[in-house]
Short mmCIF file of C-alpha atoms and ligand atoms in Angstrom, two decimals:
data_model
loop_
_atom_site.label_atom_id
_atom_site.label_comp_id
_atom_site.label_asym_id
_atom_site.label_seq_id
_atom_site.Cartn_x
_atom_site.Cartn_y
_atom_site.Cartn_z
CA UNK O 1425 0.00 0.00 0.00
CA UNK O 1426 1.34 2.73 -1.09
CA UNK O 1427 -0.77 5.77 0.01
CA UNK O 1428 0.15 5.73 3.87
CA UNK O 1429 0.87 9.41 4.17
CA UNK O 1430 -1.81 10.49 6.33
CA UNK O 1431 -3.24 13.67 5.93
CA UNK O 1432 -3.01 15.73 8.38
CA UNK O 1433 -6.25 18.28 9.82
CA UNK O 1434 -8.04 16.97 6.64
CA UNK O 1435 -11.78 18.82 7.73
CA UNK O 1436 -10.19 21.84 9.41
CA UNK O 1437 -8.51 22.36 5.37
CA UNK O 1438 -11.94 21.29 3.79
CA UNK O 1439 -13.87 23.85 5.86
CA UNK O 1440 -11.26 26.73 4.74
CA UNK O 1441 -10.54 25.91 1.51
CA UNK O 1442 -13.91 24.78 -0.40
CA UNK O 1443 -16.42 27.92 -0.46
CA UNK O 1444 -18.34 26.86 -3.83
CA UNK O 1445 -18.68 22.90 -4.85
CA UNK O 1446 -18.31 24.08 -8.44
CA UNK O 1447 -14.98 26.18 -8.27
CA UNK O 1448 -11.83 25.42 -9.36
CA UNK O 1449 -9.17 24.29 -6.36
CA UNK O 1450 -5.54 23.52 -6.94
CA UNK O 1451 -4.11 21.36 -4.63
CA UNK O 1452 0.00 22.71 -5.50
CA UNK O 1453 1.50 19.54 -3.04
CA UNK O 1454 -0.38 16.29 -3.94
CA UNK O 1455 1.87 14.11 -2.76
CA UNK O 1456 0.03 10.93 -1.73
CA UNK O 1457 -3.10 12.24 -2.97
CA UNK O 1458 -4.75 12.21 0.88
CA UNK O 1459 -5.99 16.18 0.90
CA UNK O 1460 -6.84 15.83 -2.56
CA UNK O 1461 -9.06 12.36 -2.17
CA UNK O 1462 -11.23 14.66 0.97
CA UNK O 1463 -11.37 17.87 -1.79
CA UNK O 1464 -12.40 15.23 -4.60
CA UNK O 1465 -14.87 13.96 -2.97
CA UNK O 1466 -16.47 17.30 -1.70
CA UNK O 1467 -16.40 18.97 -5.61
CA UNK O 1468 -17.28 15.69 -7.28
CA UNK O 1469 -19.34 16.04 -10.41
CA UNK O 1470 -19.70 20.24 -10.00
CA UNK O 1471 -15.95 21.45 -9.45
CA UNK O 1472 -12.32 21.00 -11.16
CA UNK O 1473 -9.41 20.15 -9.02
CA UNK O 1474 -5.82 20.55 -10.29
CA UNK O 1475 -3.30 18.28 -8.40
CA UNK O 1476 0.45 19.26 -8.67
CA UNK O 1477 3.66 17.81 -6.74
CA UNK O 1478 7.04 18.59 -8.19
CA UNK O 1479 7.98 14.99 -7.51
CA UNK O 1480 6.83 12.22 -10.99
CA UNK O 1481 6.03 9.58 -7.77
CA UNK O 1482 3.94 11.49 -6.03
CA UNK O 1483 2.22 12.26 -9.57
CA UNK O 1484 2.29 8.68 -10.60
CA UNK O 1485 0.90 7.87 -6.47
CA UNK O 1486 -1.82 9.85 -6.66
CA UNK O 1487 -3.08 9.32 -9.93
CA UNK O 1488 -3.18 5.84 -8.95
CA UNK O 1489 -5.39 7.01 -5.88
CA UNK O 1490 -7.78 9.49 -7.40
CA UNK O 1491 -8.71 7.83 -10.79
CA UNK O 1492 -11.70 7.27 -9.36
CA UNK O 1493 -13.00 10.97 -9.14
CA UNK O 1494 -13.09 11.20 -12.79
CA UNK O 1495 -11.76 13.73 -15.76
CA UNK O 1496 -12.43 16.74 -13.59
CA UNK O 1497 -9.26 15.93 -11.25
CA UNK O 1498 -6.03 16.90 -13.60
CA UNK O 1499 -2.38 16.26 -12.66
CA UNK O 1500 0.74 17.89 -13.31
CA UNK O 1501 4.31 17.54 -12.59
CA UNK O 1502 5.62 20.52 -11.83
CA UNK O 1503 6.55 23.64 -8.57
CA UNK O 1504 3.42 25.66 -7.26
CA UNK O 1505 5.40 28.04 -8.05
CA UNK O 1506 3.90 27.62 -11.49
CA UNK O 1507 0.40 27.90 -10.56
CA UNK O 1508 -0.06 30.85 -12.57
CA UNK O 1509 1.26 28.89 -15.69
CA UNK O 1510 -0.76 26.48 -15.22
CA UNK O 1511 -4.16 27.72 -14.75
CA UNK O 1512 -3.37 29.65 -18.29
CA UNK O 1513 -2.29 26.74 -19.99
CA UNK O 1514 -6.29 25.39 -19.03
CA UNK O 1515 -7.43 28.09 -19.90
CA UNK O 1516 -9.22 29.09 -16.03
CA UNK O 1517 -8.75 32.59 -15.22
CA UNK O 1518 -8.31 32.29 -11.27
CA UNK O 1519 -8.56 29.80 -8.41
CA UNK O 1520 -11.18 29.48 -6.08
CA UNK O 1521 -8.70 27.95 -3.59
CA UNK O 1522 -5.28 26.24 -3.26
CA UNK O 1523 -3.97 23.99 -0.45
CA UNK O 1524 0.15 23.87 0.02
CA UNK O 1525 1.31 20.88 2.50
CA UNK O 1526 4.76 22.11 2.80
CA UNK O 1527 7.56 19.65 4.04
CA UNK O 1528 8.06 16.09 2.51
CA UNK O 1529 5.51 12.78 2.48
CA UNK O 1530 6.14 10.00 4.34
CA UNK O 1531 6.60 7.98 0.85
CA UNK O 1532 9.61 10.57 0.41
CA UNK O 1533 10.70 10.04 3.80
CA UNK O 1534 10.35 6.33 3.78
CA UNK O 1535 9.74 4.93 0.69
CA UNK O 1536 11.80 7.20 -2.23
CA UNK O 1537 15.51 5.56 -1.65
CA UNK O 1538 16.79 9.06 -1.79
CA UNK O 1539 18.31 9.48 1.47
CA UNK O 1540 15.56 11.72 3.11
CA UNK O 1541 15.58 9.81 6.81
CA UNK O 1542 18.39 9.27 8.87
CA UNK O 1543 17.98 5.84 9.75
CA UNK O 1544 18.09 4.39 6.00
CA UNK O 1545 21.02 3.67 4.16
CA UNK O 1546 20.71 5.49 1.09
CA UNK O 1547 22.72 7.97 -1.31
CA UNK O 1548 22.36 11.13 -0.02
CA UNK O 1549 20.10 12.91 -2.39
CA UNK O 1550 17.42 14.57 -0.84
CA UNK O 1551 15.69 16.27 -3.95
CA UNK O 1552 12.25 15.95 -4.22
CA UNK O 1553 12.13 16.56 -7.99
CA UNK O 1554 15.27 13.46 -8.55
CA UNK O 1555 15.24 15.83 -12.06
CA UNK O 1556 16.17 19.16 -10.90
CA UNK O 1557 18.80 20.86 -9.08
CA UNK O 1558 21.93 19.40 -7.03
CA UNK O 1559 21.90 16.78 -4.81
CA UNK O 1560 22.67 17.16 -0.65
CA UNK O 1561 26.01 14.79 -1.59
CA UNK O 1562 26.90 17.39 -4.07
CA UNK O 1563 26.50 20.51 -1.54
CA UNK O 1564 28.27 18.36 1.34
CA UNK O 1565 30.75 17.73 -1.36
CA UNK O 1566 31.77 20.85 -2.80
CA UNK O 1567 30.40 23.68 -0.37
CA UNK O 1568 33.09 25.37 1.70
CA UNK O 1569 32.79 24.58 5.80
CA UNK O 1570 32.07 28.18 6.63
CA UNK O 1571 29.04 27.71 3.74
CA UNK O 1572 27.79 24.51 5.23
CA UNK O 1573 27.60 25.95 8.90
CA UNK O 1574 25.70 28.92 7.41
CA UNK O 1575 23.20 26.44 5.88
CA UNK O 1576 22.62 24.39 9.07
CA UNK O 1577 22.32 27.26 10.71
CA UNK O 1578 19.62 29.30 8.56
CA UNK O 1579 17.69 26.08 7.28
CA UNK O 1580 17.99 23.98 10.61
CA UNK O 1581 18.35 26.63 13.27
CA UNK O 1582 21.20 23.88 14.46
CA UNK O 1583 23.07 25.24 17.35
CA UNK O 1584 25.99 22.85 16.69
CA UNK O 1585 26.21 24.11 13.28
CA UNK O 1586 30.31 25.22 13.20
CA UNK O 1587 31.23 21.64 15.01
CA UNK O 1588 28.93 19.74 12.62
CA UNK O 1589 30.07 21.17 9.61
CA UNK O 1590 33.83 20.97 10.74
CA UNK O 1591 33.56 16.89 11.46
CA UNK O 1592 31.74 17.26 7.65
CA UNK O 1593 34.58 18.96 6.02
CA UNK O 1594 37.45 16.79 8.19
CA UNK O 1595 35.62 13.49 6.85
CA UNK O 1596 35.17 14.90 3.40
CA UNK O 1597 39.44 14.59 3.06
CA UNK O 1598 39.41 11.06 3.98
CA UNK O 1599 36.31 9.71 2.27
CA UNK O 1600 33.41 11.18 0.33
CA UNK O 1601 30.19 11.58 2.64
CA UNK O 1602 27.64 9.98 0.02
CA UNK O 1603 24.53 8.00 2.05
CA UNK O 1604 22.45 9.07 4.84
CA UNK O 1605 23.69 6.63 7.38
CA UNK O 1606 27.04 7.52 6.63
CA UNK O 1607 25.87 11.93 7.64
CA UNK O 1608 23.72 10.45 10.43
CA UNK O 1609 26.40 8.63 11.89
CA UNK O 1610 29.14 11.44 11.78
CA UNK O 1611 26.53 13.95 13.64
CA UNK O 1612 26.11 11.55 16.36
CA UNK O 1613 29.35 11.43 16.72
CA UNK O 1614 29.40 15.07 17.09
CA UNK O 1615 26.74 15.45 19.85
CA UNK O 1616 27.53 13.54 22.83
CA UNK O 1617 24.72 10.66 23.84
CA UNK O 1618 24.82 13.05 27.17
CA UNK O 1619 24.15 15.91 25.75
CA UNK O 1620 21.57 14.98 23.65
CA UNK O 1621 17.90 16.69 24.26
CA UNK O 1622 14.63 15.21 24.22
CA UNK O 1623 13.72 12.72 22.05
CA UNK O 1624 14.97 14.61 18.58
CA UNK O 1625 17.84 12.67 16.77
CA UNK O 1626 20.89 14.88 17.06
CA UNK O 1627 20.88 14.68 13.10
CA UNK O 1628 17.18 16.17 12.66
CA UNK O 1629 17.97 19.66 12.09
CA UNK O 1630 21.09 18.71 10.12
CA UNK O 1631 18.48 16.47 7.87
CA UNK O 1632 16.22 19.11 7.77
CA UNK O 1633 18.50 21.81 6.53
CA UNK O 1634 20.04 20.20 3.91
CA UNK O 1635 16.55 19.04 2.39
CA UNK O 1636 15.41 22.76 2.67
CA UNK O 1637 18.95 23.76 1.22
CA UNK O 1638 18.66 21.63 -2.02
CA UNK O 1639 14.81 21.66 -2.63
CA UNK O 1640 15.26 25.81 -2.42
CA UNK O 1641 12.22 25.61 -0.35
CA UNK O 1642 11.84 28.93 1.20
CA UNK O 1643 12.48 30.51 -2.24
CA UNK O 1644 9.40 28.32 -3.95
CA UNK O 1645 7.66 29.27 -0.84
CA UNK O 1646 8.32 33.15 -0.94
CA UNK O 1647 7.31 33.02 -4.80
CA UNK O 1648 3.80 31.29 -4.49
CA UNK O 1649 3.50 33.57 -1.76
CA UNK O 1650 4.58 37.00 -4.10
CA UNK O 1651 1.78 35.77 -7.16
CA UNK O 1652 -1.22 34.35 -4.85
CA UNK O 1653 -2.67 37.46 -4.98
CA UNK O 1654 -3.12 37.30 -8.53
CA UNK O 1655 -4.09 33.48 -8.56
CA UNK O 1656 -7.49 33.76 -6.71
CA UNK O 1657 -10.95 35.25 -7.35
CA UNK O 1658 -12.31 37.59 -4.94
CA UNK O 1659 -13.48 35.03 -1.82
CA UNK O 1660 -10.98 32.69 -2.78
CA UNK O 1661 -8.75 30.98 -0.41
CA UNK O 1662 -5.57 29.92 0.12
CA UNK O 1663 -4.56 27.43 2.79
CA UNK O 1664 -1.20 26.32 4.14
CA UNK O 1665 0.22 23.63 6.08
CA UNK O 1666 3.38 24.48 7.45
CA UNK O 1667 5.45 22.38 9.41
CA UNK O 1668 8.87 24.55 10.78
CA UNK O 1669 9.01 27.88 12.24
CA UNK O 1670 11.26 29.37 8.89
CA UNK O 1671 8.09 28.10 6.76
CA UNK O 1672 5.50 29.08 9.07
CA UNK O 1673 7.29 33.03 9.95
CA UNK O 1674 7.14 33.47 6.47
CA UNK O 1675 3.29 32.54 5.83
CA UNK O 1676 2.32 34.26 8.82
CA UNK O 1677 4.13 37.69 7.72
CA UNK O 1678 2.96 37.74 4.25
CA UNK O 1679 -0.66 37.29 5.66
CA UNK O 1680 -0.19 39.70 7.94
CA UNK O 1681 0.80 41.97 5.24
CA UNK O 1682 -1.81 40.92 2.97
CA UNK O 1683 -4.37 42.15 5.73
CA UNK O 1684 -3.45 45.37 6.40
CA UNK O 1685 -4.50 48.02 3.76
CA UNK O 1686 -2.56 51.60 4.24
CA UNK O 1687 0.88 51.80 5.80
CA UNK O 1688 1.22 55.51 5.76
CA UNK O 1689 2.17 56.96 8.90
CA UNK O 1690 -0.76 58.06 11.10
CA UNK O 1691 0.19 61.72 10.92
CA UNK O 1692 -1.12 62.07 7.36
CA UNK O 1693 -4.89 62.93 6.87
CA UNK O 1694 -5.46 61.23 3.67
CA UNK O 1695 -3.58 57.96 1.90
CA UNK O 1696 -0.58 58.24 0.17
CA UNK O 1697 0.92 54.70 -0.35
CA UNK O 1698 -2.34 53.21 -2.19
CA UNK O 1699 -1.57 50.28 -0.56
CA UNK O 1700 -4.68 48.11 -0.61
CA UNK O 1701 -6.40 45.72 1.97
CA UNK O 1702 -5.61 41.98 -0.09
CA UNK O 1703 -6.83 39.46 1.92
CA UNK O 1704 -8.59 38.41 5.27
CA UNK O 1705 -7.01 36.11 7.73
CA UNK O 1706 -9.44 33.36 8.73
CA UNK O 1707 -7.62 33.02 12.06
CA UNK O 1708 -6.04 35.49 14.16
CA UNK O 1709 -3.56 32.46 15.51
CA UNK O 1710 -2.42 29.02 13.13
CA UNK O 1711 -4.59 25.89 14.01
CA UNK O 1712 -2.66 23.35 15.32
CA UNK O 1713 -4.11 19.44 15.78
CA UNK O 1714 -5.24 18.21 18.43
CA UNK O 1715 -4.02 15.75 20.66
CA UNK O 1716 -5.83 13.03 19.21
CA UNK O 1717 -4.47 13.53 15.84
CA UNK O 1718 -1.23 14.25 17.26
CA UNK O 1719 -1.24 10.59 18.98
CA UNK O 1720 -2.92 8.54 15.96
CA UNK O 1721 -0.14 10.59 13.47
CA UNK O 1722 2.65 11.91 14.93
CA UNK O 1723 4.24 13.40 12.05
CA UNK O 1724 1.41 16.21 12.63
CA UNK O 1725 2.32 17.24 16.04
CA UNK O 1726 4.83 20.17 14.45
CA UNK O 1727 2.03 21.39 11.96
CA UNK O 1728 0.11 24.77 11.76
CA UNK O 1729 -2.41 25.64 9.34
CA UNK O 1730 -2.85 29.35 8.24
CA UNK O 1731 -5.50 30.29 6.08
CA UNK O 1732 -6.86 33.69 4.01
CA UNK O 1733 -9.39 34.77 1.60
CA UNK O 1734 -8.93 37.40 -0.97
CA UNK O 1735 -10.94 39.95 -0.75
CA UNK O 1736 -13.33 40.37 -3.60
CA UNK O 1737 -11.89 43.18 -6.12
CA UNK O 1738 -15.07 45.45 -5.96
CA UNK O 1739 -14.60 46.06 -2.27
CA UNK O 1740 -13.00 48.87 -1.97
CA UNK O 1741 -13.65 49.57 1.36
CA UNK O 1742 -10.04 49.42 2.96
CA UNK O 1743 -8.35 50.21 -0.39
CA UNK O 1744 -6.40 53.87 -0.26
CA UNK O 1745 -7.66 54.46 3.27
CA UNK O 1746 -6.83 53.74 7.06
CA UNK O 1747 -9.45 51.03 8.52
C1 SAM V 3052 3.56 16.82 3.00
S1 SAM V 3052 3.57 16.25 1.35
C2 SAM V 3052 1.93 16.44 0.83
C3 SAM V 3052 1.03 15.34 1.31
C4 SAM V 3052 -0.38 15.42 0.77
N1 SAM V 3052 -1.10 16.56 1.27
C5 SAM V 3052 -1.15 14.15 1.05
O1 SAM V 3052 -2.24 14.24 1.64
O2 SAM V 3052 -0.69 13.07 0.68
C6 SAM V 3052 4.41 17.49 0.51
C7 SAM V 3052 4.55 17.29 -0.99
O3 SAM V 3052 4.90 18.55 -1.53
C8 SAM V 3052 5.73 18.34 -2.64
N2 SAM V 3052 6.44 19.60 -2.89
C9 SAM V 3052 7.35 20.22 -2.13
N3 SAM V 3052 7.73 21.37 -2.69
C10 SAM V 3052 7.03 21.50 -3.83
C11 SAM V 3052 6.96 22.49 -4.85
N4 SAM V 3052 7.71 23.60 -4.81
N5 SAM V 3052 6.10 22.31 -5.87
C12 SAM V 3052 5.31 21.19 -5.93
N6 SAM V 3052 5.35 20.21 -4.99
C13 SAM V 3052 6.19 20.36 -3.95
C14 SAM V 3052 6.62 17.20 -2.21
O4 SAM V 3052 7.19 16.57 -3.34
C15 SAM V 3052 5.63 16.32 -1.44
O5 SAM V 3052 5.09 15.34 -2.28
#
């Protein structure tokens, strides 16, 4: 069985995303196909959904999963970041909503052979689209140690980034670092067993920073984020799953920003900056899961769900003057 990634707050994103059965909803991280089986099934027979993933498994996965819902669910291989792209190449104008689940899928993590987790032997890849880009061997391989402590550190928020990426680039002379075991193995040996906290694995945030590193994830992020203004009709939504603080800052900020209309200083009697109102927030604070869900899958006890709607283009209320 290959669909065990288990979605996670599946009716809290139904309830945010879906406003009309017969819109058009893009669902830019398919991965397994679990968000988009609960959005299917909601729109089936009245609305179009648009599946994308940047990875050809999760493509070929989900397919597999939603053939069922018919010709109105389309797939696509390719980054969110090419939403806009895509919805011209169908010929739709604008969404009515799109869901992001940021981070990886547990067939990535545990299925893919591409070096994800660091309790599998594998070559130490890490790219999501096995296509595109460089691989984490490649940036262990050739990046300088002062580079690879600045990526640990930005990506991973790793404390023992200058001591991990020295053992790195003293290994690196004898022998080439090239599977996940191999990395794993050389951060434990960095972090003593007594000074390890909590439950993490001292190679986590290591893991974590690479995959961020070589997928360019906060830069696909900041992008989608830059065009979703243009993407949805007025009342449509956009919902994101989020799953570190770097990813979650960054949603929370730009809907922050969306939602408040001037920023002239309050000494001036009229608008200056033009700057309009874009969006409401749907919740003053991210939704986290419950315990429950937490317990039944624990891979959602680090996610928070931030949601918006665009606000439709003939209000004008909040556009070119202070609420
Ligand atoms: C957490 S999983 C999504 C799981 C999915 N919601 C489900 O229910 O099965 C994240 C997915 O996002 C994909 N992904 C990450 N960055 C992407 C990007 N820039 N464009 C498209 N897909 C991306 C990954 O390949 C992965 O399949």
């Amino acid at each position: 069985m290959e669909f065990f990634h288990q979605p996670v707050l599946v009716q809290e994103v139904l309830e945010d995303l879906i406003t009309a059965p017969d819109g058009v909803y893009i669902d830019g991280t398919v991965g397994s196909g679990g968000h988009s089986e609960a959005i299917g099934r909601r729109i089936q027979g009245r609305g179009q959904l648009l599946c994308v993933d940047r990875d050809s498994e999760a493509i070929r996965i989900s397919k597999q999963r939603l053939g069922f819902l018919g010709e109105e669910v389309r797939f696509v291989r390719a980054s969110y970041t090419d939403v806009d792209q895509l919805l011209r190449d169908l010929g739709w104008r604008k969404a009515h909503g799109i869901l992001l689940d940021l981070g990886m899928s547990s067939f990535q993590l545990e299925q893919s052979g591409r070096g994800f987790s660091f309790y599998r032997d594998e070559p130490l890849d890490m790219r999501m689209d096995p296509d595109a880009g460089v691989t984490a061997e490649h940036l262990i391989r050739h990046l300088s140690e002062k580079e690879i402590e600045e990526i640990l550190r930005k990506y991973g928020e790793e404390t023992r980034a200058r001591a991990i990426a020295r053992r790195i680039t003293q290994e690196r002379k004898t022998k080439p670092i090239v599977s996940s075991l191999q990395l794993a193995r050389l951060i434990e040996s960095v972090v003593p067993r007594s000074r390890r906290r909590g439950a993490k694995h001292p190679a986590t945030r290591t893991f974590q920073a690479l995959r961020i590193a070589v997928n360019k994830e906060l830069e696909h992020l900041a992008s989608f984020l830059d065009k979703c203004p243009s993407l949805l009709c007025g009342g449509g939504r956009v919902v994101i799953l989020s799953y570190h603080s770097l990813e979650d800052r960054k949603v929370k900020q730009t809907m922050m920003h969306w939602e408040k209309g001037c920023e002239c200083p309050p000494t001036l009697p009229q608008c200056c900056c033009g700057k309009a109102r874009l969006f409401r927030r749907l919740h003053k604070k991210g939704i986290k899961p419950d315990p429950k869900e937490i317990e039944e899958n624990p891979r959602a006890r680090s996610a928070v769900l931030r949601a918006a709607e665009r606000i439709t283009t003939h209000d004008t209320s909040h556009q070119g003057f202070r609420d």
